mmCIF file of C-alpha atoms and ligand atoms in Angstrom:
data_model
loop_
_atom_site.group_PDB
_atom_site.id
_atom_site.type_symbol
_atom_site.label_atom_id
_atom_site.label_comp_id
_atom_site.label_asym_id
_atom_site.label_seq_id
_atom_site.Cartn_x
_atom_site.Cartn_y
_atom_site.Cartn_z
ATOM 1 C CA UNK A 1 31.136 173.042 262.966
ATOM 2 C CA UNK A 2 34.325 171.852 264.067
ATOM 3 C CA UNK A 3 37.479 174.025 263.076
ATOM 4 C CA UNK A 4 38.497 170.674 260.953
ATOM 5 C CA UNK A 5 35.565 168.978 259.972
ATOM 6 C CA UNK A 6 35.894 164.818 260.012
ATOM 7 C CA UNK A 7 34.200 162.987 257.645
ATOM 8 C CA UNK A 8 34.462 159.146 257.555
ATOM 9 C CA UNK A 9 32.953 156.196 255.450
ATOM 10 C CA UNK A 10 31.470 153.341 256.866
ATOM 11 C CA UNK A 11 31.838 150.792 254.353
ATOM 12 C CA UNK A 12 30.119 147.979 256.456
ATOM 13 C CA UNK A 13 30.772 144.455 254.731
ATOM 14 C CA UNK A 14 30.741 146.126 251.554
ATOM 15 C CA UNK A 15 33.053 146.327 248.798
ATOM 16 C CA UNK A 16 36.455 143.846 246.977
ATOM 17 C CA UNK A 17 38.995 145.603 244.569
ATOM 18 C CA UNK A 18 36.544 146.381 242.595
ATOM 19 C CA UNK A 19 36.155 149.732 244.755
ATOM 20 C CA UNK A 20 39.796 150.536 244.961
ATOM 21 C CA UNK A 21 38.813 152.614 242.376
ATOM 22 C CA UNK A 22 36.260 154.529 244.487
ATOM 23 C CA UNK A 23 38.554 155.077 247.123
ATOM 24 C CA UNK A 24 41.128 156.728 244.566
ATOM 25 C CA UNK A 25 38.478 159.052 243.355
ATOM 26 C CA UNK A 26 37.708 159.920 247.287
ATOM 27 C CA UNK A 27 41.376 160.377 247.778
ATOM 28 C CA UNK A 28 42.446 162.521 244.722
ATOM 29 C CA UNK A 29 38.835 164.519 245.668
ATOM 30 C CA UNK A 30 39.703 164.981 249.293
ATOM 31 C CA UNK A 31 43.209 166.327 247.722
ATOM 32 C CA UNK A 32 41.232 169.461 246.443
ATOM 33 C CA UNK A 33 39.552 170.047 250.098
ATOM 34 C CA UNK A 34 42.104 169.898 253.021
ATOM 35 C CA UNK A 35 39.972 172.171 255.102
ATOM 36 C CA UNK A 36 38.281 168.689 255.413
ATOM 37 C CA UNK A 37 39.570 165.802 256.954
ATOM 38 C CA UNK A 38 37.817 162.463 255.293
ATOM 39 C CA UNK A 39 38.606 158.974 256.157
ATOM 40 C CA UNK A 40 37.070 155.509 254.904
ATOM 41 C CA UNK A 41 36.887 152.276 256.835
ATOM 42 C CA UNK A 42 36.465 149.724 254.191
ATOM 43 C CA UNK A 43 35.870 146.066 255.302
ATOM 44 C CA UNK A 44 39.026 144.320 256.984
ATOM 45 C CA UNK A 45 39.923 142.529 253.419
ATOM 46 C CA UNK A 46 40.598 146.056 251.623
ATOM 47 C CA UNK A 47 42.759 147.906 254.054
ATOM 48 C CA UNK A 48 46.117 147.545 252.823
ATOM 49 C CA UNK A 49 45.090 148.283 249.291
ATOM 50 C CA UNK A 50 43.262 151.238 249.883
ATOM 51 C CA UNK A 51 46.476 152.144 252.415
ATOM 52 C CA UNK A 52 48.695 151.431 249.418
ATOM 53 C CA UNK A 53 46.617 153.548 247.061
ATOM 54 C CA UNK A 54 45.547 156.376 248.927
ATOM 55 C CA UNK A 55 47.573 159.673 249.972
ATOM 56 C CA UNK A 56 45.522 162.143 251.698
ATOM 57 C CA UNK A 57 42.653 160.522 253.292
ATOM 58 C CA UNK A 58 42.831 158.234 256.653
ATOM 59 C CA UNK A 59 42.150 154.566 256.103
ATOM 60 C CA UNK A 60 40.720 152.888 259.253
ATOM 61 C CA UNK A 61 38.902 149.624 260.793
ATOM 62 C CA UNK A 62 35.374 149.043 261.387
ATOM 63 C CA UNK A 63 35.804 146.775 264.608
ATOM 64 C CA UNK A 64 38.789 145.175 266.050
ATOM 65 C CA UNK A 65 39.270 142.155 268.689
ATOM 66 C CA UNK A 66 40.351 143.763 272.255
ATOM 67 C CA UNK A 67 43.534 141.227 272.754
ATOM 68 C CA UNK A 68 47.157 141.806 271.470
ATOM 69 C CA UNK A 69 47.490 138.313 269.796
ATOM 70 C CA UNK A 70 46.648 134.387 270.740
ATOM 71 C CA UNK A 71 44.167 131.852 270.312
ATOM 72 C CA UNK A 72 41.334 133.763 268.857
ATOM 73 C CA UNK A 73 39.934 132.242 265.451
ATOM 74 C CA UNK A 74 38.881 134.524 263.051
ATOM 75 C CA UNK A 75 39.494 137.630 264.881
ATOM 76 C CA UNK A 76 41.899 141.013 264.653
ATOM 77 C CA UNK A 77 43.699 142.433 267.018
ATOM 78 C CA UNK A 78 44.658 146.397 266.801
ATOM 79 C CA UNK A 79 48.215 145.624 265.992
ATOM 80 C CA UNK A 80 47.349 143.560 263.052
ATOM 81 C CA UNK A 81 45.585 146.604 262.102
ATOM 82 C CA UNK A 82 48.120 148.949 262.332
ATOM 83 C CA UNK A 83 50.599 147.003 260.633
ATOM 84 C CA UNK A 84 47.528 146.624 257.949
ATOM 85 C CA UNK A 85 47.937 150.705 257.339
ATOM 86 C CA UNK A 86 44.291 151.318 259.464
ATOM 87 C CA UNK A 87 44.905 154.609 261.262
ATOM 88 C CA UNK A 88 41.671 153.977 263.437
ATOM 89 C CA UNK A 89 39.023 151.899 263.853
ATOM 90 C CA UNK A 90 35.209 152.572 264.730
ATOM 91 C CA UNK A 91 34.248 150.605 268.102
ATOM 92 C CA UNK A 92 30.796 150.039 269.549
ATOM 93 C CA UNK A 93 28.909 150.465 266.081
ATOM 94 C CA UNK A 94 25.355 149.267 266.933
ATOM 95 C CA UNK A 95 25.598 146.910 264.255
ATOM 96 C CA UNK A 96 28.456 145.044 266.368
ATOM 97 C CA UNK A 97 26.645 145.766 269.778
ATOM 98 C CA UNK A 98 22.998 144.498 268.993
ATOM 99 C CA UNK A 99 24.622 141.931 266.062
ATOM 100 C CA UNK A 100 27.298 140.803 268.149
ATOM 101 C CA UNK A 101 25.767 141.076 271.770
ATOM 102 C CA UNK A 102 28.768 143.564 272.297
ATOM 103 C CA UNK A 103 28.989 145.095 275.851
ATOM 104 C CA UNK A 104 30.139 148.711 276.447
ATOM 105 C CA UNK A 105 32.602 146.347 278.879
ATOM 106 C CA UNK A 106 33.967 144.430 275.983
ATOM 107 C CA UNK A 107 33.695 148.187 273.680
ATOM 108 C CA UNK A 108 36.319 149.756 276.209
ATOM 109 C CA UNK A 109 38.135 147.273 275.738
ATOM 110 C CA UNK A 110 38.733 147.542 272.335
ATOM 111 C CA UNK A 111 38.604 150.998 272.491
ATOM 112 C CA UNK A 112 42.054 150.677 274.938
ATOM 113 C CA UNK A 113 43.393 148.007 272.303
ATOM 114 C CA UNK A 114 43.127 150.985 269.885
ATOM 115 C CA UNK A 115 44.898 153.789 271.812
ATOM 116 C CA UNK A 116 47.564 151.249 272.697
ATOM 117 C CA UNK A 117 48.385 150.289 269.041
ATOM 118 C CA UNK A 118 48.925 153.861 269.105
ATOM 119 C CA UNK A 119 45.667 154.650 266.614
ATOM 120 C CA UNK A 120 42.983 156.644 266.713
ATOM 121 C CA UNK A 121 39.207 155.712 268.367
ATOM 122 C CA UNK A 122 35.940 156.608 267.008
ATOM 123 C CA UNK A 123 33.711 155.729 269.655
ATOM 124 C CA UNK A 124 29.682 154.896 268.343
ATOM 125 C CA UNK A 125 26.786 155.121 270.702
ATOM 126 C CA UNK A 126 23.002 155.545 269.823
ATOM 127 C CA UNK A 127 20.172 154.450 271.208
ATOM 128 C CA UNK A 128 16.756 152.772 269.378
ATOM 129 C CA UNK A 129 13.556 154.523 269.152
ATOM 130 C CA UNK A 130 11.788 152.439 272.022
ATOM 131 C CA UNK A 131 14.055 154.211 274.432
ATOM 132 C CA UNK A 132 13.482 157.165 271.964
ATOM 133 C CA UNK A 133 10.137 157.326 272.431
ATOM 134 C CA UNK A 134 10.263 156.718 276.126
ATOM 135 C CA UNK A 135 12.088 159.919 276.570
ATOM 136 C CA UNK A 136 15.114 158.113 278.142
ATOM 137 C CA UNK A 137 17.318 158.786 274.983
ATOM 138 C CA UNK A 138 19.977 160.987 277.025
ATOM 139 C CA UNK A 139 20.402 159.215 280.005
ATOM 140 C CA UNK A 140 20.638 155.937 277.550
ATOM 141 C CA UNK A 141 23.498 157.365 275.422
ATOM 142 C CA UNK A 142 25.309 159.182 278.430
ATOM 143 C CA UNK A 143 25.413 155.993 280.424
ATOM 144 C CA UNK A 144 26.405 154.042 277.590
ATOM 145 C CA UNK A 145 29.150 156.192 276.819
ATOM 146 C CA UNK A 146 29.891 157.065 280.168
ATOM 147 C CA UNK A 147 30.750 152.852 280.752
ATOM 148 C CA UNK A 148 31.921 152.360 277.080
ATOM 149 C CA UNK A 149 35.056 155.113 277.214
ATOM 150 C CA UNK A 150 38.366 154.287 277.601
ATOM 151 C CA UNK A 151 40.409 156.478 280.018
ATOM 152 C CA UNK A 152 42.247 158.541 277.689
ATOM 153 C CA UNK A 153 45.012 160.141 279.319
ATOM 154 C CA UNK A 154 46.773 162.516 277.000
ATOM 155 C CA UNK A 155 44.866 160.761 274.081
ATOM 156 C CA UNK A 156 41.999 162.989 274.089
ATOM 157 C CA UNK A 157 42.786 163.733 270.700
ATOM 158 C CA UNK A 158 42.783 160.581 269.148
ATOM 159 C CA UNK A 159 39.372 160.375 270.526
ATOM 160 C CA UNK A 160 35.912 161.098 268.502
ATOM 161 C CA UNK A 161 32.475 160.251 269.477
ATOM 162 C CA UNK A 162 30.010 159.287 266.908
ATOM 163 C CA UNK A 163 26.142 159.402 267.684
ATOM 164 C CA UNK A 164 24.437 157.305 265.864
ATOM 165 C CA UNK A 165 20.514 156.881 266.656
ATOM 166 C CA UNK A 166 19.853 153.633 265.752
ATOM 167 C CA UNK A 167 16.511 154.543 263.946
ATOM 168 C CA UNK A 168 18.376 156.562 261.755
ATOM 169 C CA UNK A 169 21.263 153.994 260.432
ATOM 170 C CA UNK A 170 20.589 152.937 257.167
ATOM 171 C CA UNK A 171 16.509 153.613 257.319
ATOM 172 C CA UNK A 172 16.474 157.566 255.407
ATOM 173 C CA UNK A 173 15.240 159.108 258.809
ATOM 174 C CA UNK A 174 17.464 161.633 260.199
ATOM 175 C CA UNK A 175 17.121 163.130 263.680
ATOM 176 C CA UNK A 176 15.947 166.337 263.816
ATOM 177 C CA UNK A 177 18.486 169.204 264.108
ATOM 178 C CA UNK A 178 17.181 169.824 267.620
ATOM 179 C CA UNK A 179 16.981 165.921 268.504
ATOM 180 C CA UNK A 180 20.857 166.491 267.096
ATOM 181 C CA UNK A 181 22.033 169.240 269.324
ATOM 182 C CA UNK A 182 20.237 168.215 272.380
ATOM 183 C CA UNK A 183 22.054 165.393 272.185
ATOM 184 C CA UNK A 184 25.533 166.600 271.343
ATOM 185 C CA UNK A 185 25.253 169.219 274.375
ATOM 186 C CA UNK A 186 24.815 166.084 276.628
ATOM 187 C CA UNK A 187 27.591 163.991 275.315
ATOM 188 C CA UNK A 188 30.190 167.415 275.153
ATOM 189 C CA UNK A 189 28.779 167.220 279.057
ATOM 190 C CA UNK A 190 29.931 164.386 279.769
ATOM 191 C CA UNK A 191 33.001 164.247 277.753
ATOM 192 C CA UNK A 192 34.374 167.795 279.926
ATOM 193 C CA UNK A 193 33.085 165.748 282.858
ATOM 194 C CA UNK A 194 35.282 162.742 282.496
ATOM 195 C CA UNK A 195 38.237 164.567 280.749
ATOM 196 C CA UNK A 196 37.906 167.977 281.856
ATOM 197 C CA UNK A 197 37.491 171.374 279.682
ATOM 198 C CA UNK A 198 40.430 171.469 277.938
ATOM 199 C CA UNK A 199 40.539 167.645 277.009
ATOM 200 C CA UNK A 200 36.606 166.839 276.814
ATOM 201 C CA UNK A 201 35.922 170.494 275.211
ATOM 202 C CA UNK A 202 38.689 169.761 272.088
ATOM 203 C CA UNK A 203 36.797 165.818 271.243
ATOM 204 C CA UNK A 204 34.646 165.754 267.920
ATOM 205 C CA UNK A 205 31.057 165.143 267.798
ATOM 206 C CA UNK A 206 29.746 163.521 265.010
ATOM 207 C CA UNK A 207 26.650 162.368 263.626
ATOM 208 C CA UNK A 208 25.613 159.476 262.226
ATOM 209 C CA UNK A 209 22.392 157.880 259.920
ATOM 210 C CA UNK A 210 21.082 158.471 256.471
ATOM 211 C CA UNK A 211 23.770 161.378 256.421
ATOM 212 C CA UNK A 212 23.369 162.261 252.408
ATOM 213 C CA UNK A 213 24.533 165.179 250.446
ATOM 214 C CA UNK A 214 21.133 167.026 250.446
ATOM 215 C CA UNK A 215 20.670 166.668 254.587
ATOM 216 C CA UNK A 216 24.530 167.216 255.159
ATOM 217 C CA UNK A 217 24.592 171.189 255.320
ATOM 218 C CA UNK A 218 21.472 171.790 257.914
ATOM 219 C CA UNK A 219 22.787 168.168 259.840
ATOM 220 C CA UNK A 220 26.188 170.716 259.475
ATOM 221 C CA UNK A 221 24.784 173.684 260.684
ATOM 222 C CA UNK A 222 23.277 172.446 263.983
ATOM 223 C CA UNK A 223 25.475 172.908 266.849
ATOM 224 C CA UNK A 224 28.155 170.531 268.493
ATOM 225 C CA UNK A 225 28.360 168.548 264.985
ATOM 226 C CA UNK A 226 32.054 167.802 264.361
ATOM 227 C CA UNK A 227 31.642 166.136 261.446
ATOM 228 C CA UNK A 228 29.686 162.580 260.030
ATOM 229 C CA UNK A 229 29.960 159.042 260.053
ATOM 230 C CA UNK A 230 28.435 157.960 257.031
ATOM 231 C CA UNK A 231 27.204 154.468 255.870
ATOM 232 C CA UNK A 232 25.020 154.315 252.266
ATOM 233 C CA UNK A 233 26.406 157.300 250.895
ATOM 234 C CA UNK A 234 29.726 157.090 251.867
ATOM 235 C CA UNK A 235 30.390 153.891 248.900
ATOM 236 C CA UNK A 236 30.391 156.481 245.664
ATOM 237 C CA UNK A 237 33.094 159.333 245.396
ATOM 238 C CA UNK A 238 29.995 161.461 244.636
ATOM 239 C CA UNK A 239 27.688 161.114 247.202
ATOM 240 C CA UNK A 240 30.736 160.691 249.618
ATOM 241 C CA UNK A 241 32.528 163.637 248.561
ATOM 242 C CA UNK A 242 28.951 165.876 248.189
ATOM 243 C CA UNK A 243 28.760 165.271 251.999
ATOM 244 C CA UNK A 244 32.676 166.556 252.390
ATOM 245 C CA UNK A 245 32.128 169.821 250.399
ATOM 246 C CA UNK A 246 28.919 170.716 252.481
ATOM 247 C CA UNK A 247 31.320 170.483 255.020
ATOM 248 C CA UNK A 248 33.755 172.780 253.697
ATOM 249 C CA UNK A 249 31.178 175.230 252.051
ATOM 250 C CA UNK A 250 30.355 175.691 256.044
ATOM 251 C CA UNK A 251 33.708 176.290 257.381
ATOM 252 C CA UNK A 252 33.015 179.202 254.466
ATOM 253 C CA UNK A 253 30.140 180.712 255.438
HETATM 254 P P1 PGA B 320 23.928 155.061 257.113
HETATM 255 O O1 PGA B 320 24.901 154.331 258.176
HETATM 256 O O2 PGA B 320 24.628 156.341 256.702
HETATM 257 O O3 PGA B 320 23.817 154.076 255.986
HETATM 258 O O4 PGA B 320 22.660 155.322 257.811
HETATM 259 C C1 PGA B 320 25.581 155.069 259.146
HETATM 260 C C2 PGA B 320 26.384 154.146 260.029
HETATM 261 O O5 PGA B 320 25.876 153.071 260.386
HETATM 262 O O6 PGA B 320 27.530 154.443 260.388
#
């Protein structure tokens, strides 16, 4: 486990005001459990509220356009998000790059639009369980990270890498703990490889898919695992918050 654990919400297109109220009860929660860092990305309509009504947790973005401003209907720059209150923003979620044909060209991008608005990058890869099942799972993620990372000179920490199998999101299955660290040894590889020991050895790892408060502690326990990025359970304070307190009872034990 990582000497600060990071736990962050997915909130996907999910949630209006309505859930403000959620997000106070993470917040004044997360209040009782600073050995834990916990973060929410609710949809783009919610971040200035939940900016405005939280105090200790980090309030981010889910997705963000790669351009500083312009001609772009409908889209977000990382600015826009800043000025918004987001703190970070998840890029290359496989929702966005099999939904949205996103390429890990156009994911740098917006992973560099990030860094530059000064906030923080939490990177997604994952790969589905036909390259799963061909055995080609490693060299899938390691390339697509490998060509989806920014060049983060002195920004190593603003950086976290999420792996997400994409059999996992959303579907109950979890990777095993061994499909887990396998796969976290390869991407701490790579990250020491592109940014060196000190830089690459210091990014968190964390996992991703049908995290839930009764898998969290042995997902927790299995080496390399920084933290989670969590979908489903992440939209109750309760299920949420059961996933931040297996963290902490770790950093315990
Ligand atoms: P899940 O989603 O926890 O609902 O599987 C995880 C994610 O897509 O980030």
């Amino acid at each position: 486990m990582a000497e600060r654990p990071y736990i962050v919400g997915n909130w996907k297109m999910n949630g209006t005001r309505a859930m403000l109220s959620e997000a106070r009860a993470i917040d004044r929660a997360a209040q009782r459990h600073m050995k834990v860092e916990v973060a929410i990305a609710p949809p783009y309509t919610l971040i200035h509220a939940v900016h405005r009504e939280v105090e200790q947790i980090g309030v981010g973005a889910q997705d963000c356009h790669p351009g500083t401003d312009g001609a772009s209907t409908g889209d977000i720059s990382a600015s826009m998000l800043a000025d918004a209150g987001a703190k970070f923003v998840i890029v290359g979620h496989s929702e966005r790059r099999q939904g949205h044909g996103e390429s890990n060209a156009l994911v740098r991008d917006k992973a560099q639009a990030v860094l530059d608005a000064g906030m923080r990058v939490i990177m997604c890869c994952g790969e589905d369980a036909k390259t799963r099942d061909a055995g080609k799972a490693a060299s899938f993620v390691t390339h697509q990270l490998k060509d989806s990372l920014p060049g983060i000179e002195n920004a190593a920490d603003r950086l976290t890498v999420a792996y997400e199998p994409i059999w996992a999101i959303g579907t109950g299955n979890t990777a095993s703990s061994q499909d887990i660290a396998e796969m976290h040894r390869e991407i701490r590889k790579l990250l020491i490889e592109l940014y060196g020991e000190e830089q690459g050895g210091g990014v968190r790892i964390l996992y991703g898919g049908s995290v839930n408060p009764e898998n969290a502690r042995e997902i927790f326990a299995t080496e390399e695992v920084g933290g989670a990025l969590v979908g489903g359970a992440s939209l109750t304070a309760d299920s949420f918050m059961g996933i931040a307190l297996a963290a902490g009872d770790m950093l315990d034990n």
